mmCIF file of C-alpha atoms in Angstrom:
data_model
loop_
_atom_site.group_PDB
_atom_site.id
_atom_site.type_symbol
_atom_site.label_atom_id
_atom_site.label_comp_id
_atom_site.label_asym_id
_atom_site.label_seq_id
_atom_site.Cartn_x
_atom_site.Cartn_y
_atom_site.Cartn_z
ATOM 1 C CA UNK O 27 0.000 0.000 0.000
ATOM 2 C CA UNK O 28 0.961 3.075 -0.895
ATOM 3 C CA UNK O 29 1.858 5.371 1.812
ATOM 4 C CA UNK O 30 3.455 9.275 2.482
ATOM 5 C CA UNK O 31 4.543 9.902 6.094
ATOM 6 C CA UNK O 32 5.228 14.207 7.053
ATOM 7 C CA UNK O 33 6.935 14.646 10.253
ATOM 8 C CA UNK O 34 6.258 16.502 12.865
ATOM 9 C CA UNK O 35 2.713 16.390 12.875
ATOM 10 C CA UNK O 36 2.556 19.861 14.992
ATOM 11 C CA UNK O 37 5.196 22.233 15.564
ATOM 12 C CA UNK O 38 5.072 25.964 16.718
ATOM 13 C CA UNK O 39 7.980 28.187 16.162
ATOM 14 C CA UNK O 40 8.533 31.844 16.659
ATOM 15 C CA UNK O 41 9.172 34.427 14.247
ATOM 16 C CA UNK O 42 12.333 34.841 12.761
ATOM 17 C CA UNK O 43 13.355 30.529 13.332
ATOM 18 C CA UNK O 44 14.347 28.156 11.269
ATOM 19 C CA UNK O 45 12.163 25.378 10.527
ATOM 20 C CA UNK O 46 12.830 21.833 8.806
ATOM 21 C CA UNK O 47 9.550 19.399 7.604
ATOM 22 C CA UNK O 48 10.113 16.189 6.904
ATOM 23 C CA UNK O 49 8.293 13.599 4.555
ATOM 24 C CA UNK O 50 8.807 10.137 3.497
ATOM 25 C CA UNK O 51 7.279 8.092 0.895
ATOM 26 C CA UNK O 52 6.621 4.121 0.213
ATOM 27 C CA UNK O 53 5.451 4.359 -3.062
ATOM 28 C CA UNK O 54 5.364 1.969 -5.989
ATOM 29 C CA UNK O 55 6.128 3.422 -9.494
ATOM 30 C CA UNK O 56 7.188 6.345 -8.116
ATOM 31 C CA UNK O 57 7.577 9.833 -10.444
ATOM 32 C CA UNK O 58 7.765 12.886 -8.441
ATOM 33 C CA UNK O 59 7.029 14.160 -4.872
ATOM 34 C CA UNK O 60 4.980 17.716 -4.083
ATOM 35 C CA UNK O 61 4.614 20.152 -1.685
ATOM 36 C CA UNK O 62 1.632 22.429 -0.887
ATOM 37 C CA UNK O 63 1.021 24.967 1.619
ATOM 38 C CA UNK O 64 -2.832 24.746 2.873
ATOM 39 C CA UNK O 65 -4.509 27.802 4.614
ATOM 40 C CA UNK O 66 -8.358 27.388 5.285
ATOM 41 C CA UNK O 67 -9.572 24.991 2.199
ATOM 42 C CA UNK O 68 -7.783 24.902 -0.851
ATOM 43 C CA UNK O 69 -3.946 23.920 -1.343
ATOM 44 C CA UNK O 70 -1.158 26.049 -2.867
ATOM 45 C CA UNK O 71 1.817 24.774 -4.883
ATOM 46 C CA UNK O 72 4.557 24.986 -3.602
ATOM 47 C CA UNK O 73 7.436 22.503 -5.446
ATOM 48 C CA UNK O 74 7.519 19.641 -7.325
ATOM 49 C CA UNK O 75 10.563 17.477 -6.612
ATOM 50 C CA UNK O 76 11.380 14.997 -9.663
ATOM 51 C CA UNK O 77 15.001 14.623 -9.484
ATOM 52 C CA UNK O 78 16.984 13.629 -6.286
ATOM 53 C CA UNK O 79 19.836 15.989 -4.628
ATOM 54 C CA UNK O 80 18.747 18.770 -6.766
ATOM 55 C CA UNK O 81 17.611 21.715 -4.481
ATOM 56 C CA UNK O 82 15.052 24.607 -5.441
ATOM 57 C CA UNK O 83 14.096 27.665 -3.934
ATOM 58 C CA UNK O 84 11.650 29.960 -3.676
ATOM 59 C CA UNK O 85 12.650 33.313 -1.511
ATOM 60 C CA UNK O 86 12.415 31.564 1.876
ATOM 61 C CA UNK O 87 11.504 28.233 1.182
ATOM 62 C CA UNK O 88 13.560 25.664 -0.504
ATOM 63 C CA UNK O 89 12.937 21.918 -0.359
ATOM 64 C CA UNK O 90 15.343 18.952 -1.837
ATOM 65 C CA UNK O 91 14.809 15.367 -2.827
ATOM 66 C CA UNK O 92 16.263 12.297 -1.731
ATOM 67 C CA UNK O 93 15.131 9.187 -3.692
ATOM 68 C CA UNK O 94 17.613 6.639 -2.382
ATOM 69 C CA UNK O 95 16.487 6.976 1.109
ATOM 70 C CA UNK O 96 12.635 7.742 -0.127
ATOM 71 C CA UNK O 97 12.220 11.233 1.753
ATOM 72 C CA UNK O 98 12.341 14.991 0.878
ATOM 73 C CA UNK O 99 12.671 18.023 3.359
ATOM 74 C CA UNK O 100 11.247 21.491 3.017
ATOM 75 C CA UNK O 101 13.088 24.412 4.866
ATOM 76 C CA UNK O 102 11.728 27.361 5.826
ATOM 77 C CA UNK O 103 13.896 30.082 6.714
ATOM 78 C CA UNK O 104 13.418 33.715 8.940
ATOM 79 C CA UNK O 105 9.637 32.396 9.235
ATOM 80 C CA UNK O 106 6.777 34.686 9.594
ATOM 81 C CA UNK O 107 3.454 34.672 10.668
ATOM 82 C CA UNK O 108 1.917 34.444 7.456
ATOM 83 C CA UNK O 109 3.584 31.188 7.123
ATOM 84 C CA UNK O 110 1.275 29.772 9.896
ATOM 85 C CA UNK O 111 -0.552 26.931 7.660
ATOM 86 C CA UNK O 112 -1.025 23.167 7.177
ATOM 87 C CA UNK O 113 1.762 22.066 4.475
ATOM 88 C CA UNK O 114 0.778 18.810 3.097
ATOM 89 C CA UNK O 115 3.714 16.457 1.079
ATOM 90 C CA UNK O 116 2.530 14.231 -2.253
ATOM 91 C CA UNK O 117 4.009 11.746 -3.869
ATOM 92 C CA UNK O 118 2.876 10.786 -7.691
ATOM 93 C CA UNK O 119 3.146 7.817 -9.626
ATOM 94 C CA UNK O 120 3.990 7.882 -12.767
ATOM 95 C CA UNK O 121 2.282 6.476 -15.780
ATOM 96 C CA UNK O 122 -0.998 9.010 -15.324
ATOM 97 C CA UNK O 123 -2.629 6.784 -13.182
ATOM 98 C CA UNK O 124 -4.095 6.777 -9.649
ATOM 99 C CA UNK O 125 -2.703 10.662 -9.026
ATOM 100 C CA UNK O 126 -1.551 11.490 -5.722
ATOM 101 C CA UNK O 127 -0.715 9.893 -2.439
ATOM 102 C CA UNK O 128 -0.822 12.691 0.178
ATOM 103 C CA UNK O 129 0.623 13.059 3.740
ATOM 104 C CA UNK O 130 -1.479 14.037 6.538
ATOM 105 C CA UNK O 131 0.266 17.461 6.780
ATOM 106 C CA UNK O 132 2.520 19.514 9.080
ATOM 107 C CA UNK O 133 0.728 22.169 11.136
ATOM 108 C CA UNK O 134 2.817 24.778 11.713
ATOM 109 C CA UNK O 135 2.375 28.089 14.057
ATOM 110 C CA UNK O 136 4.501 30.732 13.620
ATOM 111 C CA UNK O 137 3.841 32.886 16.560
ATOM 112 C CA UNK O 138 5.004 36.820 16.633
ATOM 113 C CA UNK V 19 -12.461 32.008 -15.148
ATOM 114 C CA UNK V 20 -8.501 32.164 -14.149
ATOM 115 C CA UNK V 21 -8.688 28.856 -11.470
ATOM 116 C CA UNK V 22 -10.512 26.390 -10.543
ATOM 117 C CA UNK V 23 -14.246 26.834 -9.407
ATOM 118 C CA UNK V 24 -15.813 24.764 -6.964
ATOM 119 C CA UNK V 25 -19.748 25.156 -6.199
ATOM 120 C CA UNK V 26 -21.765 25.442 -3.482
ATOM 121 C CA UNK V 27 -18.626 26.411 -1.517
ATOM 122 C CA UNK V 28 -20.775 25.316 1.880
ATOM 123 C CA UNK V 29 -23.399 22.892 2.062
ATOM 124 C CA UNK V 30 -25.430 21.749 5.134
ATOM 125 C CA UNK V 31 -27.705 19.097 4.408
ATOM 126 C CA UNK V 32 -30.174 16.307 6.364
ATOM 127 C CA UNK V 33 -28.587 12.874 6.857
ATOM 128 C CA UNK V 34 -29.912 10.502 4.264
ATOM 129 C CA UNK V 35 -30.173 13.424 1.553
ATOM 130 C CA UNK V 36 -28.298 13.331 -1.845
ATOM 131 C CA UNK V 37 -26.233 16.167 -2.798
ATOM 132 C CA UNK V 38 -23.879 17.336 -6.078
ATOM 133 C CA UNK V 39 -21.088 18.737 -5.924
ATOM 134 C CA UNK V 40 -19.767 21.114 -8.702
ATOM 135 C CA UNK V 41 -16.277 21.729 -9.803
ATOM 136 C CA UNK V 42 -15.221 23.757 -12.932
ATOM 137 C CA UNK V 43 -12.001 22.952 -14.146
ATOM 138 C CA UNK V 44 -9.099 25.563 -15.834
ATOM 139 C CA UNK V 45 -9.864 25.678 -20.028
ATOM 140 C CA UNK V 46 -7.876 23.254 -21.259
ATOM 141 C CA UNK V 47 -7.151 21.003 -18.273
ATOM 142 C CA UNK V 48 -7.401 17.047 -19.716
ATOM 143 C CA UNK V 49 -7.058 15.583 -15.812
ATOM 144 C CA UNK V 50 -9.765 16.230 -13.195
ATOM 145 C CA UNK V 51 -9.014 15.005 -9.548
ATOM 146 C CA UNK V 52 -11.918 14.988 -6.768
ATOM 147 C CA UNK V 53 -10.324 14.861 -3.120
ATOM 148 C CA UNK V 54 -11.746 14.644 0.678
ATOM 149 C CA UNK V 55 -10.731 15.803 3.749
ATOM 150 C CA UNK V 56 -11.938 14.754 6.892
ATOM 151 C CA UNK V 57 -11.196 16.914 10.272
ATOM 152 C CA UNK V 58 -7.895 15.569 11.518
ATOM 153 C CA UNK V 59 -7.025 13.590 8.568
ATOM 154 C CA UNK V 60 -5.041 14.113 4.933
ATOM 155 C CA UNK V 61 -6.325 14.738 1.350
ATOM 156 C CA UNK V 62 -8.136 11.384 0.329
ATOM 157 C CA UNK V 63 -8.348 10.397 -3.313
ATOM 158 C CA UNK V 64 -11.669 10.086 -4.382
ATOM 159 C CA UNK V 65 -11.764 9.781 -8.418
ATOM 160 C CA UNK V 66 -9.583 10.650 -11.465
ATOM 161 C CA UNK V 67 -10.330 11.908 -14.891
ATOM 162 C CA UNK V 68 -8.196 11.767 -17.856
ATOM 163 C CA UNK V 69 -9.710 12.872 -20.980
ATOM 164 C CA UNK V 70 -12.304 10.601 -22.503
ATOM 165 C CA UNK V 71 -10.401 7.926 -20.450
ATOM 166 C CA UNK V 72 -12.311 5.765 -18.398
ATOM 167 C CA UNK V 73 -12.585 7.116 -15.027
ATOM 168 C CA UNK V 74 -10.248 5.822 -12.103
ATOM 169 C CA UNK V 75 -12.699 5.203 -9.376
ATOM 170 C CA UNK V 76 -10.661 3.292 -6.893
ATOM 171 C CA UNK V 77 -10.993 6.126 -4.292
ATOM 172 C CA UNK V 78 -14.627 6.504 -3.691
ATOM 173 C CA UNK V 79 -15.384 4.982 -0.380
ATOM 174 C CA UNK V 80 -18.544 3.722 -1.111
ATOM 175 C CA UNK V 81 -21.659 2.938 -3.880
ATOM 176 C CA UNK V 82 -23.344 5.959 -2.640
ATOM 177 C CA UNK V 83 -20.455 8.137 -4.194
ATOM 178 C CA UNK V 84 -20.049 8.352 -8.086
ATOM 179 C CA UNK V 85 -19.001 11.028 -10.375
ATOM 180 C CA UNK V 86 -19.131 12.399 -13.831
ATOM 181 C CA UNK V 87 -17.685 14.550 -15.973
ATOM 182 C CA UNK V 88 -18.959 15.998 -18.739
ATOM 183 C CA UNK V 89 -17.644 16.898 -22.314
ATOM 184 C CA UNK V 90 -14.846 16.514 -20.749
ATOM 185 C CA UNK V 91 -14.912 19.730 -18.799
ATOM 186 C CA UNK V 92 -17.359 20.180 -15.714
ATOM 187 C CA UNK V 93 -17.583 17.725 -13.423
ATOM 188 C CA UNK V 94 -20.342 16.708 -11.075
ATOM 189 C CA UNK V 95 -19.526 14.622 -7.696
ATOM 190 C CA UNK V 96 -22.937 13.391 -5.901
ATOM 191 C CA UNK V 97 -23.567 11.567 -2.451
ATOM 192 C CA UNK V 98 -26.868 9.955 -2.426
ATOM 193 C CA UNK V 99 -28.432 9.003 1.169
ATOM 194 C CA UNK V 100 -25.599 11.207 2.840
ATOM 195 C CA UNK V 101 -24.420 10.238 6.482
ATOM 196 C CA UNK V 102 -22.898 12.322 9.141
ATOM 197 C CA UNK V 103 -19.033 10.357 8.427
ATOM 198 C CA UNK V 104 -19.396 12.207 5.031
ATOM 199 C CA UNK V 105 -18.834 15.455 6.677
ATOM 200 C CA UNK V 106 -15.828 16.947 5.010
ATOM 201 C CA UNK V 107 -13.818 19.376 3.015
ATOM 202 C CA UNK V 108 -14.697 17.675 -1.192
ATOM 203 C CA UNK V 109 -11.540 19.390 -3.186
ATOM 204 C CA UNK V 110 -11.637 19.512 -7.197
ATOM 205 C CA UNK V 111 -8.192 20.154 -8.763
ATOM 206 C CA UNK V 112 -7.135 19.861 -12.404
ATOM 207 C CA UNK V 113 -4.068 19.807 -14.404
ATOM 208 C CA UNK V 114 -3.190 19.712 -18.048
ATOM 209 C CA UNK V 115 -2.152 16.407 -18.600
ATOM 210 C CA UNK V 116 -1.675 13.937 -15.279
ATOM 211 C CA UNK V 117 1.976 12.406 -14.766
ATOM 212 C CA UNK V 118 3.251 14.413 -17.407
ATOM 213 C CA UNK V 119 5.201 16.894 -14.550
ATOM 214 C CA UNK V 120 2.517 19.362 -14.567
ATOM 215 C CA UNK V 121 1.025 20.653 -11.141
ATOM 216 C CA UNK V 122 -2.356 20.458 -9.963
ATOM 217 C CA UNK V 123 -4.313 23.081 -9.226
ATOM 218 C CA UNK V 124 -6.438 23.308 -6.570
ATOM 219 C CA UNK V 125 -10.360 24.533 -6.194
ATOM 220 C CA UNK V 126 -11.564 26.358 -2.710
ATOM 221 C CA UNK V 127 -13.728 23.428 -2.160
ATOM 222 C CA UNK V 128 -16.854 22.549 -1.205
ATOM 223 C CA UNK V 129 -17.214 22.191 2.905
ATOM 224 C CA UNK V 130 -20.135 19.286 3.138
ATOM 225 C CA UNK V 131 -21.517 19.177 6.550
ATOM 226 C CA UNK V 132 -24.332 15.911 6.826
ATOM 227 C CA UNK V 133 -26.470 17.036 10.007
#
């Protein structure tokens, strides 16, 4: 069975720290792995991760690949309080089938 | 429009009533996901469409769940004889092709609540 594992589950930070979310993946046929940021309903993109070691950025956030050992990590840096939200990991499968496996999320409070 | 349109975006309804969701992909988008989430819990697959492809169905958690989606645009998720465990956030997202490295984009969702 398929499966995506984020780690920690909760974690509150104040402004201004570092913060490191993990997730892992068991999944068969695997193609890429995604990140979202969820506030309220509806998810935002954040990266998609396709090739291993290879790290991209965006301003604060960055997040890397690791498809040996099956996990990725997304980094926030100097957080804020806007980045108080639910960020959810995916994993897809290739071959255009079954779409994506998602984590349960990592709720993170940034508090001022 | 520019994103993804999901309709009603709140929906209170009696226990054993059916109810239809509506999602409006992005012009253009071939692949049509439907999602859940339950308080507490992480985005469930529910159903994929891919073009005029048969539909991937292996998600929906039960008979009283099914889906369409027509000329291969809108797309229409109903829940007949709805019970209180169907309480959830239903999330529509579409890409341009599936597994072809494209991202999904998300609706706002509908928030179901089965009282």
């Amino acid at each position: 069975e398929d499966k995506v594992v984020q780690s920690p589950l909760s974690l509150v930070v104040h402004e201004g720290d570092t913060v490191t979310l993990n997730c892992s993946y068991e999944v068969t046929n695997f193609r890429s792995l995604l990140w979202y940021k969820q506030e309220k309903k509806a998810p935002t993109f954040l990266f998609m991760l396709t090739s291993s070691g290879i790290e991209k950025k965006s301003g604060r956030l960055s997040s890397i690949l690791d498809k040996k050992e099956l996990f990725s990590i997304l980094n926030i840096t100097a957080t804020q309080t806007g980045d108080s939200a639910v960020y959810l990991c995916a994993a897809l499968k290739g071959g255009g089938a079954d779409g994506l496996t998602f984590g349960k999320g990592t709720h993170l409070i940034i508090q001022p | 429009g520019a994103g993804v349109s999901q309709s009603p975006s709140n929906k209170v309804t009696e226990k054993g009533k059916d109810v239809e969701l509506r999602c409006d992909p992005i012009s253009g988008h071939t692949a049509l996901y439907w999602y859940r989430q339950s308080l507490g819990q992480g985005l469930e697959f529910l159903i994929y469409f891919q073009g005029n492809s048969a539909p991937d169905k292996s998600g929906l958690p039960s008979d009283r769940f099914s889906a369409e989606r027509t000329g291969g645009s809108v797309s229409t998720l109903t829940i007949q004889r709805t019970q209180q465990e169907d309480s959830a956030v239903y999330l529509c997202a579409s890409s341009l092709v599936w597994g072809g490295g494209t991202e999904a984009f998300f609706g706002q969702g509908t928030r179901l609540t089965v009282v």
